[in-house]
Short mmCIF file of C-alpha atoms and ligand atoms in Angstrom, two decimals:
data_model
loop_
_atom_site.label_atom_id
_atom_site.label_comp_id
_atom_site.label_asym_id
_atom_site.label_seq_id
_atom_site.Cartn_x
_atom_site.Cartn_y
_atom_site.Cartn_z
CA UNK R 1 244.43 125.37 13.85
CA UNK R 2 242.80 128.88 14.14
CA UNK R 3 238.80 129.19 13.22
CA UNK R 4 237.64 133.05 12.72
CA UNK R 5 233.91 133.45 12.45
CA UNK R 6 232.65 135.96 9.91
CA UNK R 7 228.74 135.08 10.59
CA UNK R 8 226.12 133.16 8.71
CA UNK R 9 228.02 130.35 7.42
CA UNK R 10 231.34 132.47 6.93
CA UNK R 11 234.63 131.39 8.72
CA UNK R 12 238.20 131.77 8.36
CA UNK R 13 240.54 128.88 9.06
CA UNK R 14 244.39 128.11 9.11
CA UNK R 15 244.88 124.57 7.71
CA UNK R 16 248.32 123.28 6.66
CA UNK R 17 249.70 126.74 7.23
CA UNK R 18 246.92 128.16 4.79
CA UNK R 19 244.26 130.49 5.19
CA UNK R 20 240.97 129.50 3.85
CA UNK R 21 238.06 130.97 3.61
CA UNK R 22 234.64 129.69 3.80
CA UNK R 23 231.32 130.90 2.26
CA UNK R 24 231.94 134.22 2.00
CA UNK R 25 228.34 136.12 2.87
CA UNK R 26 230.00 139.24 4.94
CA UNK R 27 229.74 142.60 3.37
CA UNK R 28 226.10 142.17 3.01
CA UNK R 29 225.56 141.00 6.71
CA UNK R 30 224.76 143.62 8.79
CA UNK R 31 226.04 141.27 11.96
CA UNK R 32 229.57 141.18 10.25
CA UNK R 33 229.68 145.10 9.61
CA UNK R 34 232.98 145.36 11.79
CA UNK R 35 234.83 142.87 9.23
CA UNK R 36 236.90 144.08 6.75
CA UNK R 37 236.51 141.73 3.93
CA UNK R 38 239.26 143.62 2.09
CA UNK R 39 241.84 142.65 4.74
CA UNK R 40 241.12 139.06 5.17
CA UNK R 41 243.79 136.43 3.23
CA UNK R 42 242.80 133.47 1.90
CA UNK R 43 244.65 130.89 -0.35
CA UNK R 44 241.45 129.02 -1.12
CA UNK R 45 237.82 129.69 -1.04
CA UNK R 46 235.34 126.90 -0.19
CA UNK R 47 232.18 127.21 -1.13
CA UNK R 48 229.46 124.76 0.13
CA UNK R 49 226.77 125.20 -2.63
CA UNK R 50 225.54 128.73 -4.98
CA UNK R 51 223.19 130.61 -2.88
CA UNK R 52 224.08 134.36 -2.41
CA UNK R 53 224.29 133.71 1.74
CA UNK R 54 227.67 131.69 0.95
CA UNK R 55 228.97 133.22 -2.00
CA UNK R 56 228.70 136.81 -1.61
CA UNK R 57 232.24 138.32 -1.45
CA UNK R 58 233.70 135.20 -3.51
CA UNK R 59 234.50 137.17 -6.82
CA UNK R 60 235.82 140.29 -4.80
CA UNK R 61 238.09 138.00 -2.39
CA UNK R 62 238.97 135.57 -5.43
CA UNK R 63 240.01 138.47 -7.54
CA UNK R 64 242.06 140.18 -4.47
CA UNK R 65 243.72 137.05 -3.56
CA UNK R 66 244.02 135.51 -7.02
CA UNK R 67 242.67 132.32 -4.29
CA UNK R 68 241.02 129.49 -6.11
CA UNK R 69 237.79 128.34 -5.48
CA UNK R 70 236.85 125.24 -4.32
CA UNK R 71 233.10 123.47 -5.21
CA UNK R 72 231.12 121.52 -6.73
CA UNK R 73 232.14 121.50 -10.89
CA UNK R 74 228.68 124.07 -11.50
CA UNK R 75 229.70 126.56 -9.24
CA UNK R 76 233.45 126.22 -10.29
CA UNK R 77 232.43 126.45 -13.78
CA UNK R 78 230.45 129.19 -13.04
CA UNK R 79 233.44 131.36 -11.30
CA UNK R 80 235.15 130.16 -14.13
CA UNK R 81 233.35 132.16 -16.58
CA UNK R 82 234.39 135.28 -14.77
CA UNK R 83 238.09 134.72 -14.86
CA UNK R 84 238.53 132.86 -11.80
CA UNK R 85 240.16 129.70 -11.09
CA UNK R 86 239.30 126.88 -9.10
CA UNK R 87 239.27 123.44 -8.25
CA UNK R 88 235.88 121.31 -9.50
CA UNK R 89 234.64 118.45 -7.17
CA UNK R 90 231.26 116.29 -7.02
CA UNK R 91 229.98 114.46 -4.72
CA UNK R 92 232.04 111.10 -3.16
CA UNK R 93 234.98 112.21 -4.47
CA UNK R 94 238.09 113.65 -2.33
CA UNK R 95 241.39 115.63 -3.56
CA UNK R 96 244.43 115.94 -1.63
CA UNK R 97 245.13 119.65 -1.80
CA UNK R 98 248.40 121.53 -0.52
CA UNK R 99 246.62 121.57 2.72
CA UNK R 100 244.69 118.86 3.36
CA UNK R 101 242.44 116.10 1.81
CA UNK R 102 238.87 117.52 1.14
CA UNK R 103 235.95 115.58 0.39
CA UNK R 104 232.86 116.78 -0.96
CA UNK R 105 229.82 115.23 0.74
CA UNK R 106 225.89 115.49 0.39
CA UNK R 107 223.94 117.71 1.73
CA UNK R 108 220.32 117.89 1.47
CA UNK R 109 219.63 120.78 0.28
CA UNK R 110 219.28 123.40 -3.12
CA UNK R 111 221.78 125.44 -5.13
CA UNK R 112 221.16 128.26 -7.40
CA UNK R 113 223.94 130.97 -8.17
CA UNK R 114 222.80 134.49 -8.28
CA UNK R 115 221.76 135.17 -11.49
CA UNK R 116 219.56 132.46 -11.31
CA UNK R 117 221.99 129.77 -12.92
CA UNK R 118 221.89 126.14 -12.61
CA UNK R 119 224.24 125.79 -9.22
CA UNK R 120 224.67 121.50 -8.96
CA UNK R 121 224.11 119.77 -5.94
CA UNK R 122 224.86 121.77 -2.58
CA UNK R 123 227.41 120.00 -0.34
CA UNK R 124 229.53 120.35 2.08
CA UNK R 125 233.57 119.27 3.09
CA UNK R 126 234.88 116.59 5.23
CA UNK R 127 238.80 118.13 5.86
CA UNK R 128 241.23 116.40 6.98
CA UNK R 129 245.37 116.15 7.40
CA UNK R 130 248.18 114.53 9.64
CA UNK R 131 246.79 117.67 12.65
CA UNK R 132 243.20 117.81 11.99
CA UNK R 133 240.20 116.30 10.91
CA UNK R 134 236.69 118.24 10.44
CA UNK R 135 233.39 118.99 8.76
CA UNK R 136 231.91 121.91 7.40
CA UNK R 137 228.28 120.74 6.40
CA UNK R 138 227.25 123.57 4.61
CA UNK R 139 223.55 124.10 4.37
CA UNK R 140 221.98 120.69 4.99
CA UNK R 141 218.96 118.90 6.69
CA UNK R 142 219.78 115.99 8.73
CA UNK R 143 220.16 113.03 6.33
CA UNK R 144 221.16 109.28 6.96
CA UNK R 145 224.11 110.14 4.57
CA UNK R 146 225.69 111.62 7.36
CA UNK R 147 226.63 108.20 8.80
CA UNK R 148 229.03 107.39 6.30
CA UNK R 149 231.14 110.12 6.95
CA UNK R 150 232.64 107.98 10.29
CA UNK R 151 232.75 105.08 7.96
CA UNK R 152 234.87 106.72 5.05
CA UNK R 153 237.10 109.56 6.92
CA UNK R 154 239.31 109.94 9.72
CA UNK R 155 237.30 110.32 13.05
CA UNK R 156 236.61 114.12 12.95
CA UNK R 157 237.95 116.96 15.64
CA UNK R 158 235.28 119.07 15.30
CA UNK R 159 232.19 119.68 13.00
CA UNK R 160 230.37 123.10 11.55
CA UNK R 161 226.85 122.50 11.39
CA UNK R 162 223.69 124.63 10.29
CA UNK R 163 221.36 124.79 13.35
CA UNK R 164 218.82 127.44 12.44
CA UNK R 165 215.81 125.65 10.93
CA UNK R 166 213.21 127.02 8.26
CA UNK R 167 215.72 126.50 5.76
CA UNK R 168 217.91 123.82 6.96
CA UNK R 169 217.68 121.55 9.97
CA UNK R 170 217.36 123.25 12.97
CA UNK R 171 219.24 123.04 16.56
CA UNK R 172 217.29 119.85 17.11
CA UNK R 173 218.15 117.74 14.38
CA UNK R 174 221.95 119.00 14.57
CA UNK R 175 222.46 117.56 17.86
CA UNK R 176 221.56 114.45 16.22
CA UNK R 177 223.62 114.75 13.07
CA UNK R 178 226.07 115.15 15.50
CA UNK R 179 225.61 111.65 17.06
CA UNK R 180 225.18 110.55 12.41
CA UNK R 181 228.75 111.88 12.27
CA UNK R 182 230.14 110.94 16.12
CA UNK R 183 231.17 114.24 16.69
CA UNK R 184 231.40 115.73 20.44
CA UNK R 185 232.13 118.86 19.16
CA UNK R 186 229.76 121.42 17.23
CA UNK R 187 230.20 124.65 16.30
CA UNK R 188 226.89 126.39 15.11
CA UNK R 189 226.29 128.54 11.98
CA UNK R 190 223.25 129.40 9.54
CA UNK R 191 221.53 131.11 12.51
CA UNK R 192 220.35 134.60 13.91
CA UNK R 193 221.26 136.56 10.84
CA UNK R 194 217.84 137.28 9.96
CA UNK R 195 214.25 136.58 11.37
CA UNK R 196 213.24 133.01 9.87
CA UNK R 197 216.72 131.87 11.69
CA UNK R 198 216.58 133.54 14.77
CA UNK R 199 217.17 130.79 17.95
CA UNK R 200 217.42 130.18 21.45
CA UNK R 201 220.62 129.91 22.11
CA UNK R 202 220.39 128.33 25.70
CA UNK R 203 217.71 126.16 24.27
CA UNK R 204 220.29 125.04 21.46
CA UNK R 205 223.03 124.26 23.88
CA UNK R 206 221.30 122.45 26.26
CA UNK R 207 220.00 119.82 22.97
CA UNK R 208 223.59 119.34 22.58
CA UNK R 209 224.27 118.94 26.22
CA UNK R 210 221.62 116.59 26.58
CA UNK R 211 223.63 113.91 24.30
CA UNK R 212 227.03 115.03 25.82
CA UNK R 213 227.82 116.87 23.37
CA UNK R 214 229.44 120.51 23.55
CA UNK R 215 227.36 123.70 21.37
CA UNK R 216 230.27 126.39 20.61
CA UNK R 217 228.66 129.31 19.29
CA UNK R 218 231.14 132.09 18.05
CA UNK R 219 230.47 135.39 18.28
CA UNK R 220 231.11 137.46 14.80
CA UNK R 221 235.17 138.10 14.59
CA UNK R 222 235.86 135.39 17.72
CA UNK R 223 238.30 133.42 16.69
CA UNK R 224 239.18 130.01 18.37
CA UNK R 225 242.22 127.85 18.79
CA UNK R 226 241.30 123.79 18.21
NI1 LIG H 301 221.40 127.64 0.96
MN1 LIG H 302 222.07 129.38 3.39
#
């Protein structure tokens, strides 16, 4: 499969020969300036939890693609209310999708939409078919919830985790989420994109390394083969 990074928490991915999307917060990120959110496809949009960092080129992308947009049930119902489909999930519970089976597990965390609306419980995705297997954490501290995703899905490829502190765990407490969800191999997100997330990125990598575990950090538009 092919993962594009669009910064923040934004990525592209191919996944059972579709193209989804992931919290869309591009066209306001002055690190992404040089992507085109107009040109990118997507068949489905996942969205981790409400806050305007992850959702904010869902309704233009949604009404481009006509993709539908996976969530929690408040933030579908919310997207719903504009005109735009999707598919509601809460937490625990898994759907086997065109692509893949996606779970929605906890994150520790908020959710608010931007207008201030009730946004459920943030998440994040545990994805998996007969190729792949990952997570996408979505914003999250590290929680002892994270140990049942080995328990309940198949062992995972590769994981997406926040590592920029302030407002979710930091670099620290990823690299030991990573051992929670016995994962060797991380790609960061949630950092640098403005100042209360800036990190070290040597500093970050060698946490990892120190548990043998590999730190891929993308650089905005890099796209990478797993
Ligand atoms: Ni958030
Ligand atoms: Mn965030």
């Amino acid at each position: 499969m092919k993962l594009t990074y669009y910064g923040q928490s934004a990525f592209g991915a191919t996944v059972g020969g579709k193209n989804l999307i992931f919290d869309p917060f591009i066209s306001p990120n002055e690190q992404a300036k040089d992507i085109d959110v107009e040109k990118l496809e997507a068949d489905y949009i996942l969205l981790s939890h409400g806050h305007l960092d992850h959702v904010a080129d869902t309704e233009s992308i949604a009404k481009r693609t006509e993709a539908p947009i996976i969530s929690n049930y408040e933030v579908v119902t919310w997207y719903g209310n504009k005109e735009l489909k999707g598919h509601p999930l809460n937490h625990g519970g898994k759907w086997a999708f065109d692509f893949a089976t996606v779970k929605y597990v906890n994150a520790v965390h908020s959710s608010m939409l931007p207008d201030g609306s009730y946004g459920g419980n943030p998440g994040g995705f545990v994805i998996w078919n007969d190729d792949v297997s990952f997570y996408f954490a979505g914003d999250t501290a590290l929680t002892l919830d994270m140990k049942l995703i080995p328990m309940t899905c198949p062992k995972l490829d590769f994981a997406i985790l926040p590592i920029g502190d302030n407002f979710t765990m930091g670099y620290e407490d990823a690299a030991i989420a990573s051992e929670f969800i016995e994962c060797d191999k991380i790609i960061g997100c949630h950092y640098d994109t403005f100042g209360f997330i800036k990190i070290d990125h040597a500093a970050a990598k060698k946490a990892f390394a120190a548990k043998g575990k590999e730190l891929i950090l993308l650089e905005v538009g890099q796209t990478l083969s797993i």
